[in-house]
Amino acid sequence: MRVIFMGPPNAGKGTQAQLLQEELQIPKLSTGDILRHAIAEGTEVGKQAKTFLDNGDLVPDSMIIDIVHERLTKADCAEGFILDGFPRTVAQAEDLDQVLAKHHLSLDFVFCLTVEDEVIIERQAGRRMAPSSGRVYHLKYNPPKVAGKCDITGEDLIHRPDDQEDVVRHRLDVYAQQTAPVLAYYQQKGLLVTLDGTTSIEDVHSQIMKFVNTRTQQKDAHCG
Ligand code: AMP
């Protein structure tokens, strides 16, 4: 199963990607997490990416495409993968198509979670993240079991610097200008599934699982 999650910042992509990963046991590749790790480790990529992330801008296509190429060609992605936060420009989507075509692979679904801008602004204040795993919580909608700590790793949760209101507003503009055209790209290919991201986490997940299970049955029938 090869799945992409799209949607504006704070739409719930990371949360849904995580749930799907746990269900399907295939790698989840979050370009935002990869960049944040690179920044934390002080690598060359991290140094170049930091200002873009702090400002809520996209890093250059060439930088992210190299990272994704390297990751997707690892053995654990052979059975499938979940992309969270990639592609974010049409150039990235075209490049991904080329990589997949080279390996005779295709995408199954591009799930887009839709959430109104004002709901996103309201959500960002309560959003928290576990820096090492990228697990996402929300103080009201998805609180950790122990306040301020990740349920799985126990690490301290942070409020991402790019989740401050002014940066989120800028990320919404960037999304509208640079990422929204990617939706049309996948719509034309018949891959886009648009879901209401304002229903509960469980609700969105169960809708996603219906699509995924139907596709799995189709594939099994085809193989059998
Ligand atoms: P995210 O965690 O997906 O919200 O991404 C956080 C930040 O990482 C974004 O605001 C961008 O600065 C950068 N980033 C993540 N993925 C990409 C991508 N595919 N293309 C360009 N920049 C990205």
PDB file of C-alpha atoms and ligand atoms in Angstrom:
ATOM      1  CA  MET A   1       0.000   0.000   0.000  1.00  0.00           C
ATOM      2  CA  ARG A   2       1.441   3.370  -1.038  1.00  0.00           C
ATOM      3  CA  VAL A   3      -0.400   6.283   0.508  1.00  0.00           C
ATOM      4  CA  ILE A   4       0.092  10.037   0.695  1.00  0.00           C
ATOM      5  CA  PHE A   5      -1.432  12.350   3.305  1.00  0.00           C
ATOM      6  CA  MET A   6      -2.085  15.926   2.279  1.00  0.00           C
ATOM      7  CA  GLY A   7      -3.867  18.867   3.821  1.00  0.00           C
ATOM      8  CA  PRO A   8      -3.076  22.211   5.429  1.00  0.00           C
ATOM      9  CA  PRO A   9      -0.889  22.469   8.557  1.00  0.00           C
ATOM     10  CA  ASN A  10      -2.604  21.063  11.667  1.00  0.00           C
ATOM     11  CA  ALA A  11      -5.188  19.179   9.588  1.00  0.00           C
ATOM     12  CA  GLY A  12      -4.273  15.911  11.323  1.00  0.00           C
ATOM     13  CA  LYS A  13      -2.009  14.363   8.682  1.00  0.00           C
ATOM     14  CA  GLY A  14       0.639  13.270  11.187  1.00  0.00           C
ATOM     15  CA  THR A  15      -1.936  11.730  13.516  1.00  0.00           C
ATOM     16  CA  GLN A  16      -3.660   9.810  10.722  1.00  0.00           C
ATOM     17  CA  ALA A  17      -0.362   8.729   9.167  1.00  0.00           C
ATOM     18  CA  GLN A  18       0.728   7.379  12.556  1.00  0.00           C
ATOM     19  CA  LEU A  19      -2.519   5.423  13.048  1.00  0.00           C
ATOM     20  CA  LEU A  20      -2.302   3.969   9.547  1.00  0.00           C
ATOM     21  CA  GLN A  21       1.318   3.017  10.105  1.00  0.00           C
ATOM     22  CA  GLU A  22       0.404   1.144  13.283  1.00  0.00           C
ATOM     23  CA  GLU A  23      -2.384  -0.656  11.399  1.00  0.00           C
ATOM     24  CA  LEU A  24      -0.437  -1.569   8.242  1.00  0.00           C
ATOM     25  CA  GLN A  25       3.064  -1.901   9.717  1.00  0.00           C
ATOM     26  CA  ILE A  26       4.709  -0.124   6.796  1.00  0.00           C
ATOM     27  CA  PRO A  27       7.138   2.804   7.095  1.00  0.00           C
ATOM     28  CA  LYS A  28       5.821   6.330   7.600  1.00  0.00           C
ATOM     29  CA  LEU A  29       7.979   8.957   6.033  1.00  0.00           C
ATOM     30  CA  SER A  30       7.404  12.441   7.419  1.00  0.00           C
ATOM     31  CA  THR A  31       9.606  14.987   5.682  1.00  0.00           C
ATOM     32  CA  GLY A  32       8.931  17.500   8.470  1.00  0.00           C
ATOM     33  CA  ASP A  33      10.204  14.999  11.095  1.00  0.00           C
ATOM     34  CA  ILE A  34      13.275  14.214   8.992  1.00  0.00           C
ATOM     35  CA  LEU A  35      14.102  17.919   8.685  1.00  0.00           C
ATOM     36  CA  ARG A  36      13.524  18.569  12.405  1.00  0.00           C
ATOM     37  CA  HIS A  37      15.875  15.675  13.274  1.00  0.00           C
ATOM     38  CA  ALA A  38      18.480  17.050  10.886  1.00  0.00           C
ATOM     39  CA  ILE A  39      18.200  20.444  12.588  1.00  0.00           C
ATOM     40  CA  ALA A  40      18.447  18.905  16.068  1.00  0.00           C
ATOM     41  CA  GLU A  41      21.540  16.939  15.024  1.00  0.00           C
ATOM     42  CA  GLY A  42      23.131  19.996  13.405  1.00  0.00           C
ATOM     43  CA  THR A  43      23.754  18.248  10.061  1.00  0.00           C
ATOM     44  CA  GLU A  44      24.510  20.236   6.889  1.00  0.00           C
ATOM     45  CA  VAL A  45      20.933  19.698   5.679  1.00  0.00           C
ATOM     46  CA  GLY A  46      19.637  20.794   9.069  1.00  0.00           C
ATOM     47  CA  LYS A  47      21.668  23.996   8.976  1.00  0.00           C
ATOM     48  CA  GLN A  48      20.328  24.831   5.521  1.00  0.00           C
ATOM     49  CA  ALA A  49      16.731  23.938   6.415  1.00  0.00           C
ATOM     50  CA  LYS A  50      16.402  25.736   9.755  1.00  0.00           C
ATOM     51  CA  THR A  51      15.467  29.217   8.563  1.00  0.00           C
ATOM     52  CA  PHE A  52      12.865  27.833   6.158  1.00  0.00           C
ATOM     53  CA  LEU A  53      11.178  25.838   8.927  1.00  0.00           C
ATOM     54  CA  ASP A  54      11.339  28.693  11.437  1.00  0.00           C
ATOM     55  CA  ASN A  55       9.680  31.018   8.950  1.00  0.00           C
ATOM     56  CA  GLY A  56       7.072  28.491   7.804  1.00  0.00           C
ATOM     57  CA  ASP A  57       8.433  28.405   4.253  1.00  0.00           C
ATOM     58  CA  LEU A  58       9.052  25.291   2.190  1.00  0.00           C
ATOM     59  CA  VAL A  59      12.636  24.134   1.858  1.00  0.00           C
ATOM     60  CA  PRO A  60      13.891  24.042  -1.757  1.00  0.00           C
ATOM     61  CA  ASP A  61      12.595  21.128  -3.844  1.00  0.00           C
ATOM     62  CA  SER A  62      16.104  19.845  -4.586  1.00  0.00           C
ATOM     63  CA  MET A  63      16.860  19.429  -0.880  1.00  0.00           C
ATOM     64  CA  ILE A  64      13.714  17.503  -0.034  1.00  0.00           C
ATOM     65  CA  ILE A  65      13.714  15.396  -3.189  1.00  0.00           C
ATOM     66  CA  ASP A  66      17.195  14.048  -2.395  1.00  0.00           C
ATOM     67  CA  ILE A  67      16.063  13.110   1.111  1.00  0.00           C
ATOM     68  CA  VAL A  68      12.958  11.323  -0.147  1.00  0.00           C
ATOM     69  CA  HIS A  69      14.852   9.458  -2.893  1.00  0.00           C
ATOM     70  CA  GLU A  70      17.304   8.113  -0.373  1.00  0.00           C
ATOM     71  CA  ARG A  71      14.569   7.006   2.026  1.00  0.00           C
ATOM     72  CA  LEU A  72      12.198   5.443  -0.511  1.00  0.00           C
ATOM     73  CA  THR A  73      14.875   3.238  -1.990  1.00  0.00           C
ATOM     74  CA  LYS A  74      15.573   1.562   1.373  1.00  0.00           C
ATOM     75  CA  ALA A  75      14.474  -2.077   1.611  1.00  0.00           C
ATOM     76  CA  ASP A  76      11.761  -1.478   4.210  1.00  0.00           C
ATOM     77  CA  CYS A  77       9.754   0.616   1.709  1.00  0.00           C
ATOM     78  CA  ALA A  78       9.491  -2.273  -0.759  1.00  0.00           C
ATOM     79  CA  GLU A  79       6.114  -3.408   0.597  1.00  0.00           C
ATOM     80  CA  GLY A  80       4.692   0.079   0.812  1.00  0.00           C
ATOM     81  CA  PHE A  81       4.971   3.398   2.593  1.00  0.00           C
ATOM     82  CA  ILE A  82       3.013   6.311   3.973  1.00  0.00           C
ATOM     83  CA  LEU A  83       4.115   9.817   3.026  1.00  0.00           C
ATOM     84  CA  ASP A  84       3.251  12.634   5.413  1.00  0.00           C
ATOM     85  CA  GLY A  85       4.144  16.133   4.232  1.00  0.00           C
ATOM     86  CA  PHE A  86       5.459  15.131   0.815  1.00  0.00           C
ATOM     87  CA  PRO A  87       4.906  16.093  -1.967  1.00  0.00           C
ATOM     88  CA  ARG A  88       4.199  19.754  -1.283  1.00  0.00           C
ATOM     89  CA  THR A  89       4.833  21.168  -4.762  1.00  0.00           C
ATOM     90  CA  VAL A  90       3.927  19.952  -8.233  1.00  0.00           C
ATOM     91  CA  ALA A  91       7.650  19.539  -8.985  1.00  0.00           C
ATOM     92  CA  GLN A  92       7.938  17.178  -5.995  1.00  0.00           C
ATOM     93  CA  ALA A  93       4.872  15.216  -7.140  1.00  0.00           C
ATOM     94  CA  GLU A  94       6.295  14.864 -10.648  1.00  0.00           C
ATOM     95  CA  ASP A  95       9.598  13.713  -9.260  1.00  0.00           C
ATOM     96  CA  LEU A  96       7.881  11.136  -7.048  1.00  0.00           C
ATOM     97  CA  ASP A  97       6.050   9.810 -10.112  1.00  0.00           C
ATOM     98  CA  GLN A  98       9.363   9.362 -11.876  1.00  0.00           C
ATOM     99  CA  VAL A  99      10.871   7.462  -8.950  1.00  0.00           C
ATOM    100  CA  LEU A 100       7.824   5.196  -8.718  1.00  0.00           C
ATOM    101  CA  ALA A 101       7.720   4.606 -12.485  1.00  0.00           C
ATOM    102  CA  LYS A 102      11.393   3.668 -12.461  1.00  0.00           C
ATOM    103  CA  HIS A 103      10.581   0.906  -9.954  1.00  0.00           C
ATOM    104  CA  HIS A 104       7.279  -0.047 -11.695  1.00  0.00           C
ATOM    105  CA  LEU A 105       5.276   1.077  -8.672  1.00  0.00           C
ATOM    106  CA  SER A 106       2.133   3.150  -8.323  1.00  0.00           C
ATOM    107  CA  LEU A 107       0.286   5.056  -5.617  1.00  0.00           C
ATOM    108  CA  ASP A 108      -2.929   3.725  -4.083  1.00  0.00           C
ATOM    109  CA  PHE A 109      -4.419   6.816  -2.438  1.00  0.00           C
ATOM    110  CA  VAL A 110      -3.781  10.473  -1.800  1.00  0.00           C
ATOM    111  CA  PHE A 111      -5.879  11.337   1.249  1.00  0.00           C
ATOM    112  CA  CYS A 112      -6.493  15.045   1.690  1.00  0.00           C
ATOM    113  CA  LEU A 113      -7.850  16.181   5.061  1.00  0.00           C
ATOM    114  CA  THR A 114      -9.796  19.399   4.702  1.00  0.00           C
ATOM    115  CA  VAL A 115     -10.096  21.841   7.597  1.00  0.00           C
ATOM    116  CA  GLU A 116     -11.146  25.500   7.495  1.00  0.00           C
ATOM    117  CA  ASP A 117      -8.391  28.042   8.144  1.00  0.00           C
ATOM    118  CA  GLU A 118     -10.016  29.396  11.298  1.00  0.00           C
ATOM    119  CA  VAL A 119     -10.295  25.907  12.813  1.00  0.00           C
ATOM    120  CA  ILE A 120      -6.609  25.393  12.067  1.00  0.00           C
ATOM    121  CA  ILE A 121      -5.714  28.616  13.823  1.00  0.00           C
ATOM    122  CA  GLU A 122      -7.797  27.553  16.799  1.00  0.00           C
ATOM    123  CA  ARG A 123      -6.136  24.093  16.865  1.00  0.00           C
ATOM    124  CA  GLN A 124      -2.537  25.268  16.814  1.00  0.00           C
ATOM    125  CA  ALA A 125      -2.627  26.698  20.334  1.00  0.00           C
ATOM    126  CA  GLY A 126      -3.246  23.242  21.842  1.00  0.00           C
ATOM    127  CA  ARG A 127      -1.010  21.227  19.555  1.00  0.00           C
ATOM    128  CA  ARG A 128       1.972  19.426  21.118  1.00  0.00           C
ATOM    129  CA  MET A 129       4.586  17.119  19.632  1.00  0.00           C
ATOM    130  CA  ALA A 130       7.059  14.497  20.844  1.00  0.00           C
ATOM    131  CA  PRO A 131      10.299  15.633  19.194  1.00  0.00           C
ATOM    132  CA  SER A 132      11.963  12.221  18.760  1.00  0.00           C
ATOM    133  CA  SER A 133       9.023  10.264  17.324  1.00  0.00           C
ATOM    134  CA  GLY A 134       6.981  13.073  15.792  1.00  0.00           C
ATOM    135  CA  ARG A 135       3.854  11.824  17.632  1.00  0.00           C
ATOM    136  CA  VAL A 136       1.273  14.575  17.741  1.00  0.00           C
ATOM    137  CA  TYR A 137      -1.086  15.377  20.621  1.00  0.00           C
ATOM    138  CA  HIS A 138      -3.660  18.046  21.296  1.00  0.00           C
ATOM    139  CA  LEU A 139      -4.415  19.313  24.796  1.00  0.00           C
ATOM    140  CA  LYS A 140      -8.159  19.135  24.135  1.00  0.00           C
ATOM    141  CA  TYR A 141      -8.780  16.662  21.286  1.00  0.00           C
ATOM    142  CA  ASN A 142      -6.024  14.108  21.815  1.00  0.00           C
ATOM    143  CA  PRO A 143      -4.388  14.691  25.226  1.00  0.00           C
ATOM    144  CA  PRO A 144      -1.443  12.594  26.450  1.00  0.00           C
ATOM    145  CA  LYS A 145      -2.146  10.244  29.377  1.00  0.00           C
ATOM    146  CA  VAL A 146       0.340  12.168  31.563  1.00  0.00           C
ATOM    147  CA  ALA A 147       0.320  15.936  31.047  1.00  0.00           C
ATOM    148  CA  GLY A 148       3.275  17.147  29.005  1.00  0.00           C
ATOM    149  CA  LYS A 149       4.717  13.654  28.308  1.00  0.00           C
ATOM    150  CA  CYS A 150       4.596  11.377  25.269  1.00  0.00           C
ATOM    151  CA  ASP A 151       2.511   8.221  25.953  1.00  0.00           C
ATOM    152  CA  ILE A 152       5.045   6.000  24.213  1.00  0.00           C
ATOM    153  CA  THR A 153       8.499   7.470  24.897  1.00  0.00           C
ATOM    154  CA  GLY A 154       7.766   9.511  28.043  1.00  0.00           C
ATOM    155  CA  GLU A 155       9.732  12.418  26.557  1.00  0.00           C
ATOM    156  CA  ASP A 156       8.662  16.029  27.152  1.00  0.00           C
ATOM    157  CA  LEU A 157       6.190  17.330  24.587  1.00  0.00           C
ATOM    158  CA  ILE A 158       6.911  20.621  22.831  1.00  0.00           C
ATOM    159  CA  HIS A 159       4.851  23.336  21.191  1.00  0.00           C
ATOM    160  CA  ARG A 160       6.536  23.583  17.797  1.00  0.00           C
ATOM    161  CA  PRO A 161       7.959  27.060  17.108  1.00  0.00           C
ATOM    162  CA  ASP A 162       6.276  26.979  13.689  1.00  0.00           C
ATOM    163  CA  ASP A 163       2.931  26.324  15.416  1.00  0.00           C
ATOM    164  CA  GLN A 164       2.803  29.913  16.702  1.00  0.00           C
ATOM    165  CA  GLU A 165      -0.190  31.715  15.218  1.00  0.00           C
ATOM    166  CA  ASP A 166       1.657  34.115  12.892  1.00  0.00           C
ATOM    167  CA  VAL A 167       3.773  31.299  11.442  1.00  0.00           C
ATOM    168  CA  VAL A 168       0.723  29.042  11.018  1.00  0.00           C
ATOM    169  CA  ARG A 169      -1.038  31.843   9.110  1.00  0.00           C
ATOM    170  CA  HIS A 170       1.980  32.106   6.826  1.00  0.00           C
ATOM    171  CA  ARG A 171       2.076  28.296   6.379  1.00  0.00           C
ATOM    172  CA  LEU A 172      -1.572  28.462   5.309  1.00  0.00           C
ATOM    173  CA  ASP A 173      -0.649  30.994   2.594  1.00  0.00           C
ATOM    174  CA  VAL A 174       2.234  28.797   1.466  1.00  0.00           C
ATOM    175  CA  TYR A 175      -0.139  25.826   1.345  1.00  0.00           C
ATOM    176  CA  ALA A 176      -2.667  27.717  -0.782  1.00  0.00           C
ATOM    177  CA  GLN A 177      -0.032  28.949  -3.214  1.00  0.00           C
ATOM    178  CA  GLN A 178       2.382  26.038  -3.517  1.00  0.00           C
ATOM    179  CA  THR A 179       0.680  22.880  -2.269  1.00  0.00           C
ATOM    180  CA  ALA A 180      -2.977  23.256  -3.316  1.00  0.00           C
ATOM    181  CA  PRO A 181      -1.996  22.766  -7.013  1.00  0.00           C
ATOM    182  CA  VAL A 182      -0.742  19.287  -6.056  1.00  0.00           C
ATOM    183  CA  LEU A 183      -4.323  18.354  -5.161  1.00  0.00           C
ATOM    184  CA  ALA A 184      -5.448  19.108  -8.722  1.00  0.00           C
ATOM    185  CA  TYR A 185      -2.507  17.061  -9.991  1.00  0.00           C
ATOM    186  CA  TYR A 186      -3.658  13.964  -8.076  1.00  0.00           C
ATOM    187  CA  GLN A 187      -7.335  14.635  -8.765  1.00  0.00           C
ATOM    188  CA  GLN A 188      -6.578  14.384 -12.483  1.00  0.00           C
ATOM    189  CA  LYS A 189      -4.912  11.043 -11.879  1.00  0.00           C
ATOM    190  CA  GLY A 190      -7.971   9.767  -9.992  1.00  0.00           C
ATOM    191  CA  LEU A 191      -6.006   9.237  -6.783  1.00  0.00           C
ATOM    192  CA  LEU A 192      -7.376  11.997  -4.587  1.00  0.00           C
ATOM    193  CA  VAL A 193      -9.716  11.146  -1.702  1.00  0.00           C
ATOM    194  CA  THR A 194     -10.932  14.222   0.170  1.00  0.00           C
ATOM    195  CA  LEU A 195     -12.009  13.697   3.784  1.00  0.00           C
ATOM    196  CA  ASP A 196     -13.475  16.088   6.329  1.00  0.00           C
ATOM    197  CA  GLY A 197     -10.656  16.596   8.839  1.00  0.00           C
ATOM    198  CA  THR A 198     -12.928  18.184  11.431  1.00  0.00           C
ATOM    199  CA  THR A 199     -14.664  14.964  12.494  1.00  0.00           C
ATOM    200  CA  SER A 200     -13.095  12.907  15.301  1.00  0.00           C
ATOM    201  CA  ILE A 201      -9.685  11.243  14.916  1.00  0.00           C
ATOM    202  CA  GLU A 202     -11.343   7.804  15.099  1.00  0.00           C
ATOM    203  CA  ASP A 203     -13.914   8.771  12.510  1.00  0.00           C
ATOM    204  CA  VAL A 204     -11.339   9.948   9.988  1.00  0.00           C
ATOM    205  CA  HIS A 205      -9.237   6.836  10.646  1.00  0.00           C
ATOM    206  CA  SER A 206     -12.157   4.470  10.098  1.00  0.00           C
ATOM    207  CA  GLN A 207     -13.016   6.179   6.803  1.00  0.00           C
ATOM    208  CA  ILE A 208      -9.412   5.797   5.684  1.00  0.00           C
ATOM    209  CA  MET A 209      -9.435   2.126   6.688  1.00  0.00           C
ATOM    210  CA  LYS A 210     -12.537   1.495   4.571  1.00  0.00           C
ATOM    211  CA  PHE A 211     -10.680   2.708   1.470  1.00  0.00           C
ATOM    212  CA  VAL A 212      -7.535   0.802   2.386  1.00  0.00           C
ATOM    213  CA  ASN A 213      -9.356  -2.444   3.174  1.00  0.00           C
ATOM    214  CA  THR A 214     -11.338  -2.303  -0.063  1.00  0.00           C
ATOM    215  CA  ARG A 215      -8.132  -1.804  -2.015  1.00  0.00           C
ATOM    216  CA  THR A 216      -6.420  -4.682  -0.172  1.00  0.00           C
ATOM    217  CA  GLN A 217      -9.338  -6.992  -1.003  1.00  0.00           C
ATOM    218  CA  GLN A 218      -9.166  -5.947  -4.659  1.00  0.00           C
ATOM    219  CA  LYS A 219      -5.446  -6.674  -4.737  1.00  0.00           C
ATOM    220  CA  ASP A 220      -5.902 -10.032  -3.002  1.00  0.00           C
ATOM    221  CA  ALA A 221      -8.644 -10.985  -5.486  1.00  0.00           C
ATOM    222  CA  HIS A 222      -6.417  -9.939  -8.373  1.00  0.00           C
ATOM    223  CA  CYS A 223      -3.508 -12.021  -7.073  1.00  0.00           C
ATOM    224  CA  GLY A 224      -5.645 -15.009  -6.079  1.00  0.00           C
TER     225      GLY A 224
HETATM  226  P1  AMP B   1       5.440  19.467   8.659  1.00  0.00           P
HETATM  227  O1  AMP B   1       6.004  18.799   9.860  1.00  0.00           O
HETATM  228  O2  AMP B   1       5.006  18.487   7.591  1.00  0.00           O
HETATM  229  O3  AMP B   1       4.366  20.451   9.010  1.00  0.00           O
HETATM  230  O4  AMP B   1       6.639  20.300   7.997  1.00  0.00           O
HETATM  231  C1  AMP B   1       7.297  21.331   8.728  1.00  0.00           C
HETATM  232  C2  AMP B   1       8.143  22.166   7.815  1.00  0.00           C
HETATM  233  O5  AMP B   1       9.154  21.354   7.166  1.00  0.00           O
HETATM  234  C3  AMP B   1       7.416  22.842   6.659  1.00  0.00           C
HETATM  235  O6  AMP B   1       6.804  24.057   7.058  1.00  0.00           O
HETATM  236  C4  AMP B   1       8.580  23.091   5.691  1.00  0.00           C
HETATM  237  O7  AMP B   1       9.405  24.143   6.121  1.00  0.00           O
HETATM  238  C5  AMP B   1       9.386  21.801   5.843  1.00  0.00           C
HETATM  239  N1  AMP B   1       8.929  20.737   4.920  1.00  0.00           N
HETATM  240  C6  AMP B   1       8.388  19.544   5.262  1.00  0.00           C
HETATM  241  N2  AMP B   1       8.085  18.823   4.173  1.00  0.00           N
HETATM  242  C7  AMP B   1       8.433  19.568   3.102  1.00  0.00           C
HETATM  243  C8  AMP B   1       8.357  19.378   1.698  1.00  0.00           C
HETATM  244  N3  AMP B   1       7.838  18.261   1.163  1.00  0.00           N
HETATM  245  N4  AMP B   1       8.809  20.384   0.889  1.00  0.00           N
HETATM  246  C9  AMP B   1       9.349  21.505   1.397  1.00  0.00           C
HETATM  247  N5  AMP B   1       9.425  21.764   2.725  1.00  0.00           N
HETATM  248  C10 AMP B   1       8.983  20.801   3.582  1.00  0.00           C
END
